[in-house]
Short mmCIF file of N, CA, C and O and ligand atoms in Angstrom, two decimals:
data_model
loop_
_atom_site.label_atom_id
_atom_site.label_comp_id
_atom_site.label_asym_id
_atom_site.label_seq_id
_atom_site.Cartn_x
_atom_site.Cartn_y
_atom_site.Cartn_z
N UNK R 12 -4.79 1.84 165.20
CA UNK R 12 -5.67 1.70 166.38
C UNK R 12 -7.01 2.28 166.10
O UNK R 12 -7.10 3.29 165.37
N UNK R 13 -8.04 1.64 166.52
CA UNK R 13 -9.36 2.27 166.32
C UNK R 13 -9.78 3.19 167.41
O UNK R 13 -9.75 2.93 168.54
N UNK R 14 -10.14 4.21 166.91
CA UNK R 14 -10.48 5.35 167.99
C UNK R 14 -11.88 5.80 167.58
O UNK R 14 -12.25 5.97 166.43
N UNK R 15 -12.72 6.04 168.56
CA UNK R 15 -14.00 6.53 168.35
C UNK R 15 -14.32 7.74 169.07
O UNK R 15 -14.49 7.78 170.33
N UNK R 16 -14.32 8.83 168.34
CA UNK R 16 -14.54 10.18 168.95
C UNK R 16 -16.05 10.48 168.80
O UNK R 16 -16.62 10.38 167.67
N UNK R 17 -16.59 10.89 169.96
CA UNK R 17 -18.06 11.34 169.89
C UNK R 17 -18.09 12.81 169.74
O UNK R 17 -17.53 13.49 170.51
N UNK R 18 -18.77 13.32 168.74
CA UNK R 18 -19.14 14.74 168.60
C UNK R 18 -20.53 14.95 169.08
O UNK R 18 -21.48 14.27 168.65
N UNK R 19 -20.74 15.82 170.12
CA UNK R 19 -22.02 16.09 170.55
C UNK R 19 -22.58 17.32 170.00
O UNK R 19 -21.86 18.32 169.87
N UNK R 20 -23.82 17.20 169.50
CA UNK R 20 -24.54 18.43 168.87
C UNK R 20 -25.69 18.84 169.75
O UNK R 20 -26.43 17.91 170.18
N UNK R 21 -26.01 20.03 169.91
CA UNK R 21 -27.13 20.51 170.64
C UNK R 21 -28.38 20.90 169.90
O UNK R 21 -28.17 21.73 168.99
N UNK R 22 -29.42 20.31 170.21
CA UNK R 22 -30.74 20.81 169.53
C UNK R 22 -31.36 21.74 170.69
O UNK R 22 -32.02 21.19 171.50
N UNK R 23 -30.90 22.98 170.66
CA UNK R 23 -31.56 23.94 171.56
C UNK R 23 -33.04 24.36 171.17
O UNK R 23 -33.15 24.89 169.99
N UNK R 24 -34.05 23.85 171.79
CA UNK R 24 -35.32 24.03 171.41
C UNK R 24 -36.04 25.11 172.35
O UNK R 24 -36.02 24.90 173.55
N UNK R 25 -36.46 26.09 171.74
CA UNK R 25 -37.23 27.12 172.44
C UNK R 25 -38.44 27.58 171.62
O UNK R 25 -38.29 27.84 170.42
N UNK R 26 -39.59 27.60 172.16
CA UNK R 26 -40.85 28.10 171.57
C UNK R 26 -41.12 27.38 170.20
O UNK R 26 -41.33 28.01 169.24
N UNK R 27 -40.88 26.07 170.22
CA UNK R 27 -41.08 25.29 168.95
C UNK R 27 -40.09 25.50 167.84
O UNK R 27 -40.35 25.14 166.70
N UNK R 28 -38.91 26.13 168.18
CA UNK R 28 -37.86 26.26 167.21
C UNK R 28 -36.56 25.87 167.70
O UNK R 28 -36.24 25.85 168.87
N UNK R 29 -35.67 25.45 166.78
CA UNK R 29 -34.31 24.95 167.15
C UNK R 29 -33.17 25.98 166.75
O UNK R 29 -33.35 26.56 165.63
N UNK R 30 -32.23 26.07 167.48
CA UNK R 30 -31.15 26.94 167.05
C UNK R 30 -30.14 26.34 166.13
O UNK R 30 -29.55 25.32 166.36
N UNK R 31 -30.04 27.00 165.06
CA UNK R 31 -29.04 26.57 163.91
C UNK R 31 -27.98 27.69 163.91
O UNK R 31 -28.28 28.84 163.98
N UNK R 32 -26.69 27.18 163.65
CA UNK R 32 -25.54 28.18 163.74
C UNK R 32 -24.77 27.91 162.51
O UNK R 32 -24.51 26.75 162.11
N UNK R 33 -24.19 28.97 161.96
CA UNK R 33 -23.43 28.93 160.72
C UNK R 33 -21.87 28.94 161.12
O UNK R 33 -21.39 29.92 161.67
N UNK R 34 -21.15 27.97 160.66
CA UNK R 34 -19.78 27.71 160.95
C UNK R 34 -18.86 28.77 160.20
O UNK R 34 -19.13 29.13 159.09
N UNK R 35 -17.75 29.09 160.80
CA UNK R 35 -16.73 29.86 160.15
C UNK R 35 -15.44 29.15 159.96
O UNK R 35 -14.60 29.61 159.26
N UNK R 36 -15.36 27.95 160.50
CA UNK R 36 -14.12 27.27 160.66
C UNK R 36 -14.32 25.77 160.66
O UNK R 36 -15.37 25.31 161.25
N UNK R 37 -13.41 24.99 160.12
CA UNK R 37 -12.38 25.33 159.14
C UNK R 37 -12.96 25.76 157.88
O UNK R 37 -14.18 25.73 157.71
N UNK R 38 -12.17 26.24 157.09
CA UNK R 38 -12.56 26.76 155.80
C UNK R 38 -13.47 25.92 154.95
O UNK R 38 -14.39 26.41 154.27
N UNK R 39 -13.19 24.59 154.98
CA UNK R 39 -14.03 23.55 154.29
C UNK R 39 -15.35 23.50 154.77
O UNK R 39 -16.26 23.06 154.05
N UNK R 40 -15.67 23.80 156.01
CA UNK R 40 -17.07 23.84 156.62
C UNK R 40 -17.61 25.24 156.72
O UNK R 40 -18.74 25.32 157.14
N UNK R 41 -16.86 26.14 156.42
CA UNK R 41 -17.34 27.67 156.68
C UNK R 41 -18.51 27.85 155.75
O UNK R 41 -18.63 27.41 154.56
N UNK R 42 -19.54 28.50 156.35
CA UNK R 42 -20.84 28.81 155.58
C UNK R 42 -21.91 27.74 155.78
O UNK R 42 -23.07 27.87 155.40
N UNK R 43 -21.46 26.43 156.28
CA UNK R 43 -22.38 25.35 156.53
C UNK R 43 -23.01 25.59 157.88
O UNK R 43 -22.36 26.10 158.87
N UNK R 44 -24.23 25.05 158.02
CA UNK R 44 -25.06 25.14 159.26
C UNK R 44 -24.89 24.01 160.09
O UNK R 44 -24.90 22.88 159.52
N UNK R 45 -24.98 24.16 161.35
CA UNK R 45 -24.89 22.89 162.39
C UNK R 45 -25.75 23.17 163.54
O UNK R 45 -26.11 24.20 163.84
N UNK R 46 -26.11 22.06 164.19
CA UNK R 46 -26.44 22.05 165.58
C UNK R 46 -25.08 22.18 166.36
O UNK R 46 -24.24 21.43 166.32
N UNK R 47 -24.93 23.37 167.12
CA UNK R 47 -23.63 23.61 167.73
C UNK R 47 -23.11 22.60 168.69
O UNK R 47 -23.91 21.88 169.27
N UNK R 48 -21.79 22.58 168.87
CA UNK R 48 -21.25 21.48 169.65
C UNK R 48 -19.83 21.12 169.42
O UNK R 48 -19.23 22.03 168.83
N UNK R 49 -19.30 19.94 169.84
CA UNK R 49 -17.96 19.62 169.46
C UNK R 49 -17.63 18.37 170.04
O UNK R 49 -18.47 17.50 170.64
N UNK R 50 -16.28 18.09 170.14
CA UNK R 50 -15.74 16.75 170.55
C UNK R 50 -15.90 16.60 172.15
O UNK R 50 -15.62 17.43 172.81
N UNK R 51 -16.26 15.31 172.46
CA UNK R 51 -16.17 14.99 173.92
C UNK R 51 -14.65 14.66 174.16
O UNK R 51 -14.12 13.93 173.42
N UNK R 52 -14.20 15.36 175.16
CA UNK R 52 -12.82 15.16 175.53
C UNK R 52 -12.76 14.04 176.43
O UNK R 52 -13.56 13.52 177.17
N UNK R 53 -11.36 13.38 176.52
CA UNK R 53 -11.14 12.26 177.34
C UNK R 53 -11.62 12.62 178.79
O UNK R 53 -11.25 13.61 179.35
N UNK R 54 -12.39 11.68 179.49
CA UNK R 54 -12.74 11.82 180.91
C UNK R 54 -14.10 12.61 181.02
O UNK R 54 -14.66 12.65 182.11
N UNK R 55 -14.61 13.09 179.93
CA UNK R 55 -15.90 13.94 179.87
C UNK R 55 -16.99 13.02 179.60
O UNK R 55 -16.90 12.13 178.84
N UNK R 56 -18.18 13.25 180.17
CA UNK R 56 -19.36 12.68 179.76
C UNK R 56 -19.94 13.56 178.51
O UNK R 56 -19.60 14.69 178.39
N UNK R 57 -20.86 12.93 177.77
CA UNK R 57 -21.51 13.61 176.58
C UNK R 57 -22.14 14.92 177.13
O UNK R 57 -22.00 15.95 176.52
N UNK R 58 -22.81 14.74 178.29
CA UNK R 58 -23.53 16.01 178.72
C UNK R 58 -22.71 17.07 179.19
O UNK R 58 -22.91 18.33 178.94
N UNK R 59 -21.53 16.71 179.97
CA UNK R 59 -20.71 17.74 180.39
C UNK R 59 -19.99 18.39 179.23
O UNK R 59 -19.66 19.63 179.21
N UNK R 60 -19.69 17.57 178.25
CA UNK R 60 -19.08 18.21 177.00
C UNK R 60 -19.97 19.12 176.28
O UNK R 60 -19.54 20.30 175.93
N UNK R 61 -21.23 18.81 176.21
CA UNK R 61 -22.19 19.74 175.57
C UNK R 61 -22.49 21.05 176.40
O UNK R 61 -22.43 22.08 175.79
N UNK R 62 -22.54 20.93 177.69
CA UNK R 62 -22.56 22.01 178.57
C UNK R 62 -21.37 23.02 178.39
O UNK R 62 -21.47 24.19 178.20
N UNK R 63 -20.16 22.36 178.36
CA UNK R 63 -18.88 23.15 178.04
C UNK R 63 -18.95 23.80 176.68
O UNK R 63 -18.78 24.98 176.53
N UNK R 64 -19.32 23.20 175.64
CA UNK R 64 -19.18 23.61 174.31
C UNK R 64 -20.23 24.75 174.17
O UNK R 64 -19.98 25.75 173.41
N UNK R 65 -21.37 24.60 174.65
CA UNK R 65 -22.46 25.68 174.47
C UNK R 65 -21.96 26.97 175.28
O UNK R 65 -22.34 28.06 174.72
N UNK R 66 -21.34 26.68 176.40
CA UNK R 66 -20.75 27.98 177.09
C UNK R 66 -19.69 28.49 176.29
O UNK R 66 -19.76 29.78 175.99
N UNK R 67 -18.81 27.76 175.84
CA UNK R 67 -17.57 28.30 175.08
C UNK R 67 -18.05 28.95 173.71
O UNK R 67 -17.55 29.97 173.35
N UNK R 68 -18.95 28.22 173.01
CA UNK R 68 -19.17 28.66 171.56
C UNK R 68 -20.30 29.84 171.56
O UNK R 68 -20.31 30.67 170.68
N UNK R 69 -21.31 29.80 172.60
CA UNK R 69 -22.38 30.61 172.46
C UNK R 69 -22.77 31.39 173.71
O UNK R 69 -23.79 32.07 173.80
N UNK R 70 -22.03 31.24 174.71
CA UNK R 70 -22.22 31.83 175.96
C UNK R 70 -23.52 31.50 176.61
O UNK R 70 -24.16 32.30 177.26
N UNK R 71 -24.04 30.35 176.43
CA UNK R 71 -25.29 29.82 176.94
C UNK R 71 -25.18 28.90 177.99
O UNK R 71 -24.32 27.87 177.98
N UNK R 72 -26.04 28.93 179.04
CA UNK R 72 -26.11 27.92 179.97
C UNK R 72 -27.28 27.02 179.62
O UNK R 72 -28.40 27.54 179.44
N UNK R 73 -26.99 25.80 179.51
CA UNK R 73 -27.99 24.86 179.10
C UNK R 73 -28.14 23.59 179.97
O UNK R 73 -27.21 23.34 180.80
N UNK R 74 -29.26 23.01 179.83
CA UNK R 74 -29.58 21.66 180.54
C UNK R 74 -29.73 20.67 179.35
O UNK R 74 -30.44 20.95 178.37
N UNK R 75 -29.07 19.44 179.46
CA UNK R 75 -28.97 18.53 178.48
C UNK R 75 -30.00 17.45 178.66
O UNK R 75 -30.07 16.87 179.74
N UNK R 76 -30.82 17.15 177.63
CA UNK R 76 -31.85 16.19 177.80
C UNK R 76 -31.59 14.86 177.08
O UNK R 76 -30.43 14.45 177.01
N UNK R 77 -32.63 14.25 176.35
CA UNK R 77 -32.49 12.94 175.74
C UNK R 77 -31.88 13.19 174.37
O UNK R 77 -31.94 14.25 173.84
N UNK R 78 -31.29 12.14 173.84
CA UNK R 78 -30.73 12.05 172.55
C UNK R 78 -31.86 12.18 171.60
O UNK R 78 -32.96 11.64 171.76
N UNK R 79 -31.59 12.82 170.57
CA UNK R 79 -32.61 12.97 169.40
C UNK R 79 -32.07 12.25 168.13
O UNK R 79 -30.96 12.58 167.77
N UNK R 80 -32.78 11.26 167.59
CA UNK R 80 -32.34 10.45 166.46
C UNK R 80 -31.31 9.52 167.01
O UNK R 80 -30.99 9.28 168.17
N UNK R 81 -30.58 8.94 165.95
CA UNK R 81 -29.61 7.89 166.20
C UNK R 81 -28.18 8.55 166.03
O UNK R 81 -28.12 9.55 165.34
N UNK R 82 -27.08 7.87 166.45
CA UNK R 82 -25.80 8.22 166.22
C UNK R 82 -25.47 8.22 164.69
O UNK R 82 -26.00 7.37 163.95
N UNK R 83 -24.76 9.18 164.20
CA UNK R 83 -24.47 9.37 162.79
C UNK R 83 -23.03 9.32 162.65
O UNK R 83 -22.19 9.99 163.27
N UNK R 84 -22.55 8.42 161.72
CA UNK R 84 -21.13 8.21 161.42
C UNK R 84 -20.74 9.51 160.60
O UNK R 84 -21.27 9.75 159.48
N UNK R 85 -19.72 10.18 161.09
CA UNK R 85 -19.27 11.39 160.35
C UNK R 85 -18.13 10.99 159.36
O UNK R 85 -18.00 11.56 158.35
N UNK R 86 -17.21 10.17 159.91
CA UNK R 86 -16.16 9.54 159.07
C UNK R 86 -15.72 8.48 159.81
O UNK R 86 -16.39 7.81 160.76
N UNK R 87 -14.44 7.89 159.52
CA UNK R 87 -14.11 6.59 160.08
C UNK R 87 -13.99 6.56 161.67
O UNK R 87 -14.03 5.57 162.32
N UNK R 88 -13.64 7.79 162.22
CA UNK R 88 -13.44 7.87 163.55
C UNK R 88 -14.38 8.64 164.41
O UNK R 88 -14.31 8.69 165.61
N UNK R 89 -15.28 9.36 163.81
CA UNK R 89 -16.13 10.30 164.47
C UNK R 89 -17.63 9.93 164.37
O UNK R 89 -18.08 9.70 163.16
N UNK R 90 -18.40 10.00 165.40
CA UNK R 90 -19.85 9.86 165.31
C UNK R 90 -20.41 11.22 165.89
O UNK R 90 -19.87 11.83 166.82
N UNK R 91 -21.64 11.57 165.31
CA UNK R 91 -22.39 12.75 165.82
C UNK R 91 -23.49 12.18 166.69
O UNK R 91 -24.26 11.31 166.25
N UNK R 92 -23.65 12.78 167.84
CA UNK R 92 -24.83 12.38 168.77
C UNK R 92 -25.46 13.75 169.14
O UNK R 92 -24.83 14.54 169.75
N UNK R 93 -26.73 13.76 168.80
CA UNK R 93 -27.51 15.02 169.06
C UNK R 93 -28.39 14.81 170.34
O UNK R 93 -29.03 13.79 170.55
N UNK R 94 -28.34 15.93 171.14
CA UNK R 94 -29.19 15.84 172.40
C UNK R 94 -30.21 17.07 172.33
O UNK R 94 -29.73 18.24 171.92
N UNK R 95 -31.36 16.92 172.91
CA UNK R 95 -32.24 18.03 173.18
C UNK R 95 -31.71 18.74 174.30
O UNK R 95 -31.20 18.31 175.34
N UNK R 96 -31.72 20.12 174.11
CA UNK R 96 -31.14 20.99 175.08
C UNK R 96 -31.94 22.05 175.41
O UNK R 96 -32.79 22.60 174.52
N UNK R 97 -32.13 22.40 176.66
CA UNK R 97 -32.99 23.50 177.13
C UNK R 97 -32.10 24.66 177.52
O UNK R 97 -31.13 24.52 178.33
N UNK R 98 -32.36 25.88 177.04
CA UNK R 98 -31.60 26.99 177.41
C UNK R 98 -32.11 27.61 178.88
O UNK R 98 -33.19 27.89 179.10
N UNK R 99 -31.12 27.65 179.74
CA UNK R 99 -31.47 28.17 181.05
C UNK R 99 -31.17 29.67 181.18
O UNK R 99 -31.96 30.30 181.91
N UNK R 100 -30.14 30.18 180.46
CA UNK R 100 -29.96 31.59 180.52
C UNK R 100 -29.17 32.00 179.33
O UNK R 100 -28.40 31.23 178.70
N UNK R 101 -29.36 33.28 178.99
CA UNK R 101 -28.43 33.90 177.93
C UNK R 101 -29.16 33.74 176.48
O UNK R 101 -30.03 32.92 176.19
N UNK R 102 -28.81 34.64 175.62
CA UNK R 102 -29.04 34.66 174.29
C UNK R 102 -27.73 34.35 173.63
O UNK R 102 -26.72 34.46 174.08
N UNK R 103 -27.86 33.68 172.35
CA UNK R 103 -26.71 33.34 171.68
C UNK R 103 -25.70 34.51 171.56
O UNK R 103 -26.09 35.54 170.99
N UNK R 104 -24.45 34.22 171.93
CA UNK R 104 -23.36 35.35 171.80
C UNK R 104 -22.33 34.64 170.92
O UNK R 104 -21.69 33.65 171.21
N UNK R 105 -22.28 35.23 169.63
CA UNK R 105 -21.51 34.45 168.60
C UNK R 105 -20.02 34.77 168.87
O UNK R 105 -19.43 35.74 168.81
N UNK R 106 -19.36 33.56 168.98
CA UNK R 106 -17.86 33.53 169.10
C UNK R 106 -17.22 32.79 167.87
O UNK R 106 -16.25 33.17 167.37
N UNK R 107 -17.79 31.53 167.60
CA UNK R 107 -17.17 30.77 166.50
C UNK R 107 -18.02 30.75 165.26
O UNK R 107 -17.64 30.36 164.21
N UNK R 108 -19.30 31.19 165.47
CA UNK R 108 -20.30 31.19 164.37
C UNK R 108 -20.42 32.61 163.92
O UNK R 108 -20.22 33.53 164.71
N UNK R 109 -21.01 32.83 162.66
CA UNK R 109 -21.23 34.15 162.18
C UNK R 109 -22.64 34.46 162.03
O UNK R 109 -23.00 35.62 161.66
N UNK R 110 -23.54 33.47 162.22
CA UNK R 110 -24.99 33.75 162.16
C UNK R 110 -25.75 32.63 162.88
O UNK R 110 -25.27 31.39 162.79
N UNK R 111 -26.74 32.98 163.43
CA UNK R 111 -27.77 31.91 163.99
C UNK R 111 -29.14 32.19 163.52
O UNK R 111 -29.46 33.29 163.23
N UNK R 112 -29.93 31.14 163.52
CA UNK R 112 -31.37 31.29 163.24
C UNK R 112 -32.14 30.37 164.10
O UNK R 112 -31.64 29.14 164.30
N UNK R 113 -33.27 30.76 164.48
CA UNK R 113 -34.23 29.83 165.21
C UNK R 113 -35.14 29.30 164.16
O UNK R 113 -35.88 30.04 163.53
N UNK R 114 -35.16 27.98 163.93
CA UNK R 114 -36.00 27.37 162.81
C UNK R 114 -37.09 26.49 163.36
O UNK R 114 -36.80 25.58 164.24
N UNK R 115 -38.23 26.71 162.99
CA UNK R 115 -39.31 25.74 163.19
C UNK R 115 -39.23 24.55 162.21
O UNK R 115 -38.42 24.51 161.24
N UNK R 116 -39.93 23.46 162.62
CA UNK R 116 -39.86 22.19 161.83
C UNK R 116 -39.95 22.46 160.27
O UNK R 116 -39.22 21.90 159.55
N UNK R 117 -40.92 23.37 159.86
CA UNK R 117 -41.07 23.55 158.41
C UNK R 117 -40.06 24.45 157.80
O UNK R 117 -40.10 24.59 156.53
N UNK R 118 -39.07 24.89 158.62
CA UNK R 118 -38.07 25.78 158.06
C UNK R 118 -36.71 25.11 158.06
O UNK R 118 -35.68 25.69 157.68
N UNK R 119 -36.64 23.87 158.51
CA UNK R 119 -35.35 23.18 158.64
C UNK R 119 -34.65 23.03 157.31
O UNK R 119 -33.34 22.99 157.20
N UNK R 120 -35.39 23.07 156.11
CA UNK R 120 -34.73 22.92 154.90
C UNK R 120 -34.22 24.19 154.31
O UNK R 120 -33.62 24.32 153.24
N UNK R 121 -34.39 25.37 155.09
CA UNK R 121 -34.00 26.64 154.54
C UNK R 121 -32.50 26.97 154.72
O UNK R 121 -32.03 27.90 154.12
N UNK R 122 -31.69 26.17 155.34
CA UNK R 122 -30.19 26.36 155.56
C UNK R 122 -29.47 25.22 154.96
O UNK R 122 -29.98 24.12 154.90
N UNK R 123 -28.25 25.51 154.71
CA UNK R 123 -27.24 24.49 154.07
C UNK R 123 -26.60 23.82 155.13
O UNK R 123 -25.46 24.22 155.65
N UNK R 124 -27.20 22.64 155.72
CA UNK R 124 -26.62 21.93 156.77
C UNK R 124 -25.35 21.16 156.43
O UNK R 124 -25.22 20.62 155.37
N UNK R 125 -24.59 20.86 157.46
CA UNK R 125 -23.47 19.87 157.40
C UNK R 125 -24.22 18.58 157.14
O UNK R 125 -25.28 18.23 157.55
N UNK R 126 -23.46 17.71 156.26
CA UNK R 126 -24.10 16.38 155.90
C UNK R 126 -24.58 15.50 157.05
O UNK R 126 -25.55 14.85 157.05
N UNK R 127 -23.69 15.47 158.13
CA UNK R 127 -24.11 14.71 159.31
C UNK R 127 -25.37 15.20 159.96
O UNK R 127 -26.22 14.34 160.41
N UNK R 128 -25.53 16.43 160.02
CA UNK R 128 -26.57 17.05 160.64
C UNK R 128 -28.00 16.76 159.86
O UNK R 128 -29.02 16.57 160.46
N UNK R 129 -27.79 16.66 158.66
CA UNK R 129 -29.03 16.48 157.67
C UNK R 129 -29.59 15.17 158.06
O UNK R 129 -30.88 15.01 158.16
N UNK R 130 -28.80 14.14 158.47
CA UNK R 130 -29.41 12.82 158.73
C UNK R 130 -30.22 12.89 160.03
O UNK R 130 -31.27 12.09 160.11
N UNK R 131 -30.04 13.86 160.84
CA UNK R 131 -30.85 13.93 162.12
C UNK R 131 -32.15 14.84 161.91
O UNK R 131 -32.98 14.77 162.72
N UNK R 132 -32.25 15.45 160.75
CA UNK R 132 -33.37 16.37 160.58
C UNK R 132 -34.73 15.72 160.73
O UNK R 132 -35.58 16.37 161.38
N UNK R 133 -35.03 14.58 160.24
CA UNK R 133 -36.24 13.97 160.47
C UNK R 133 -36.70 13.81 161.90
O UNK R 133 -37.86 14.21 162.22
N UNK R 134 -35.74 13.28 162.65
CA UNK R 134 -36.10 13.08 164.12
C UNK R 134 -36.26 14.46 164.80
O UNK R 134 -36.95 14.74 165.72
N UNK R 135 -35.43 15.44 164.34
CA UNK R 135 -35.51 16.79 164.92
C UNK R 135 -36.95 17.46 164.51
O UNK R 135 -37.54 18.04 165.42
N UNK R 136 -37.35 17.16 163.34
CA UNK R 136 -38.63 17.86 162.90
C UNK R 136 -39.74 17.12 163.84
O UNK R 136 -40.61 17.83 164.29
N UNK R 137 -39.58 15.76 164.11
CA UNK R 137 -40.62 15.13 164.85
C UNK R 137 -40.63 15.76 166.36
O UNK R 137 -41.61 15.94 166.92
N UNK R 138 -39.36 15.89 166.86
CA UNK R 138 -39.38 16.45 168.21
C UNK R 138 -39.90 17.95 168.21
O UNK R 138 -40.66 18.22 169.22
N UNK R 139 -39.70 18.69 167.21
CA UNK R 139 -40.25 20.06 167.24
C UNK R 139 -41.72 20.05 167.08
O UNK R 139 -42.51 20.85 167.76
N UNK R 140 -42.25 19.14 166.27
CA UNK R 140 -43.68 19.08 165.99
C UNK R 140 -44.38 18.51 167.26
O UNK R 140 -45.57 18.95 167.53
N UNK R 141 -43.66 17.76 168.15
CA UNK R 141 -44.35 17.21 169.29
C UNK R 141 -44.22 18.19 170.45
O UNK R 141 -44.98 17.90 171.31
N UNK R 142 -43.63 19.30 170.29
CA UNK R 142 -43.39 20.27 171.27
C UNK R 142 -44.69 21.03 171.76
O UNK R 142 -45.32 21.55 170.69
N1 9L3 B 229 -19.49 18.34 163.40
C1 9L3 B 229 -20.60 17.95 162.71
N2 9L3 B 229 -21.81 18.40 163.05
C2 9L3 B 229 -22.08 19.11 164.25
C3 9L3 B 229 -20.86 19.45 165.02
C4 9L3 B 229 -21.06 20.30 166.26
C5 9L3 B 229 -19.63 19.12 164.53
N3 9L3 B 229 -23.31 19.32 164.61
C6 9L3 B 229 -18.16 17.97 162.92
C7 9L3 B 229 -17.49 19.11 162.44
C8 9L3 B 229 -15.94 18.76 162.79
C9 9L3 B 229 -16.09 17.87 164.09
O1 9L3 B 229 -17.45 17.41 164.11
O2 9L3 B 229 -15.36 18.09 161.78
C10 9L3 B 229 -15.76 18.63 165.26
O3 9L3 B 229 -16.61 19.68 165.51
P1 9L3 B 229 -15.91 21.05 166.04
O4 9L3 B 229 -15.25 20.65 167.37
O5 9L3 B 229 -15.03 21.65 165.07
O6 9L3 B 229 -17.24 21.81 166.41
MG1 MG B 230 -17.81 23.20 167.73
#
């Protein structure tokens, strides 16, 4: 059966910088940086999934905006979809990640991103530069 799981990622943009977070789990992805987020669950919209994930993973209240870049195939069943996100309240409170950085467009290359996230970096840089 063909299943298509959407993974939503948050481009939290504040003061011209985006929040990057370093994974700790699973071991194969530990140490890699990502735009935080996770799988959309059955019956959830992309936006409600991202609000839930940001609350669970980072203790942040967010508002979800437009998609940044195109959908990225992660594997045969998963796609990554990144949205612009505005922080309404809170500073990142690390629960699943072990480090976060706020990166400006010219700093996006400074961390070791997950391969799917790398594909979105040009569109993300454009969004940061337009801010
Ligand atoms: N993933 C890739 N890029 C991202 C995110 C948030 C997630 N920006 C991948 C990693 C996992 C899968 O999607 O293989 C599900 O993510 P999670 O629920 O483990 O965060
Ligand atoms: Mg996650």
